[in-house]
Amino acid sequence: MRTWRIASRSSLGLRLCGAVVTVCEREAGLVLVGLQALPPQQELPVRDDLQHVALSGHQELEALERLLAPRRDLAGERVLVTSGPTREPIDPVRYISNRSSGKMGQAVATAALRRGAEVILISGPTTLTPPAGAVYVPVQTAEDMREAALQHLERATIVIKAAAVADYRVKQPSATKIKSRKDEGLTLDLAPNPDILKELAARKGRAFLVGFAAETNDVRANAAAKLRAKGVDLLVANDVSVKGIGFDAEDNQVTLLDRWGGAIDLPKMSKLEVADAILDRVVGLRAADRSPASNRAAH
Ligand code: CTP
């Protein structure tokens, strides 16, 4: 962890002059941990734990610029993000769920907010604090998530479905706690949940739709099939069997497949960086789609 005070007249501009920035250095680059902006005239008390560094190193400066003064290329957009797991009740104390932490969806919401978008974050149960500025819609079950997503779909210009929706729910959850009868075992009668992404694809109008694919094998082939089956514009595929990326990890490594045949393998990065790369791709694909002379060949 390093704390910097931004020296006067750095290329970050006067707005950030004197700000105190705390960053954490990770393999994939710098991650912003804290930013305390001080009014221009205010003197900083001398503190031993603060490195008063004029940011001279080019790479450091660029990384900080990206963190502190991001593009506002999503101003005017309304981004609907679904995130986290869903929880399907078995009885009042038990449920069916999955390992999703909600970090990827939350990173997408955070990145979109920084880039100027209005963000609606529909999230299943997580331990995360929603990013300030997002309209936060907490949900429990897939059915709740479906309802909330459909309700907000009409106003969305970009929809990003990062949630790990439980594919099945218990047909008739018990109203009272199921008593254990160990000698008998227990069979749960499950019913399939609605495929929210498919439904959104059918009703999305002009919104740009991004889906995720959690795969454990034949990632590229399974993801390509999912892209077609779900009818999305862009699919973010990740191999959730690899330790250190995907479910409940800080980092992710994904492939971006689009419906025009493009495929981009991204390196392992923090989830925030992956989120920005996804948004970059959305912006790029939409711009290309609008251009009459566009060549949508794979690259
Ligand atoms: N999804 C959804 N509703 C479901 C299941 C999945 O909206 N009932 C969405 C997820 O939010 C994700 C995408 O579909 O954007 C792919 O989810 P994934 O779990 O990878 O695939 P499934 O559709 O569940 O297919 P399978 O489990 O067979 O891989």
GROMACS .gro file of N, CA, C and O in nm, residues 90 94 178-189:
model
   56
   90ILE      N    1  -3.534  -2.329   0.044
   90ILE     CA    2  -3.578  -2.469   0.063
   90ILE      C    3  -3.681  -2.469   0.175
   90ILE      O    4  -3.788  -2.527   0.165
   94ARG      N    5  -3.292  -2.258   0.501
   94ARG     CA    6  -3.198  -2.317   0.404
   94ARG      C    7  -3.231  -2.268   0.263
   94ARG      O    8  -3.345  -2.235   0.232
  178ILE      N    9  -3.760  -2.784   0.780
  178ILE     CA   10  -3.770  -2.928   0.756
  178ILE      C   11  -3.689  -3.001   0.862
  178ILE      O   12  -3.570  -2.971   0.881
  179LYS      N   13  -3.754  -3.092   0.932
  179LYS     CA   14  -3.686  -3.167   1.039
  179LYS      C   15  -3.595  -3.273   0.978
  179LYS      O   16  -3.629  -3.334   0.877
  180SER      N   17  -3.480  -3.294   1.041
  180SER     CA   18  -3.390  -3.395   0.984
  180SER      C   19  -3.435  -3.535   1.025
  180SER      O   20  -3.459  -3.562   1.144
  181ARG      N   21  -3.449  -3.617   0.925
  181ARG     CA   22  -3.478  -3.759   0.950
  181ARG      C   23  -3.369  -3.834   0.877
  181ARG      O   24  -3.385  -3.873   0.762
  182LYS      N   25  -3.258  -3.850   0.946
  182LYS     CA   26  -3.135  -3.892   0.878
  182LYS      C   27  -3.146  -4.030   0.814
  182LYS      O   28  -3.080  -4.059   0.715
  183ASP      N   29  -3.228  -4.114   0.873
  183ASP     CA   30  -3.239  -4.247   0.816
  183ASP      C   31  -3.314  -4.247   0.683
  183ASP      O   32  -3.304  -4.340   0.605
  184GLU      N   33  -3.388  -4.140   0.656
  184GLU     CA   34  -3.472  -4.139   0.536
  184GLU      C   35  -3.408  -4.067   0.416
  184GLU      O   36  -3.445  -4.092   0.303
  185GLY      N   37  -3.314  -3.977   0.442
  185GLY     CA   38  -3.264  -3.895   0.331
  185GLY      C   39  -3.368  -3.789   0.294
  185GLY      O   40  -3.475  -3.782   0.355
  186LEU      N   41  -3.334  -3.706   0.197
  186LEU     CA   42  -3.427  -3.600   0.158
  186LEU      C   43  -3.416  -3.577   0.007
  186LEU      O   44  -3.306  -3.562  -0.046
  187THR      N   45  -3.527  -3.575  -0.059
  187THR     CA   46  -3.526  -3.547  -0.203
  187THR      C   47  -3.596  -3.414  -0.225
  187THR      O   48  -3.705  -3.391  -0.173
  188LEU      N   49  -3.528  -3.325  -0.298
  188LEU     CA   50  -3.590  -3.196  -0.328
  188LEU      C   51  -3.648  -3.200  -0.468
  188LEU      O   52  -3.580  -3.243  -0.563
  189ASP      N   53  -3.768  -3.153  -0.482
  189ASP     CA   54  -3.830  -3.148  -0.613
  189ASP      C   55  -3.801  -3.010  -0.673
  189ASP      O   56  -3.847  -2.908  -0.620
   0.00000   0.00000   0.00000
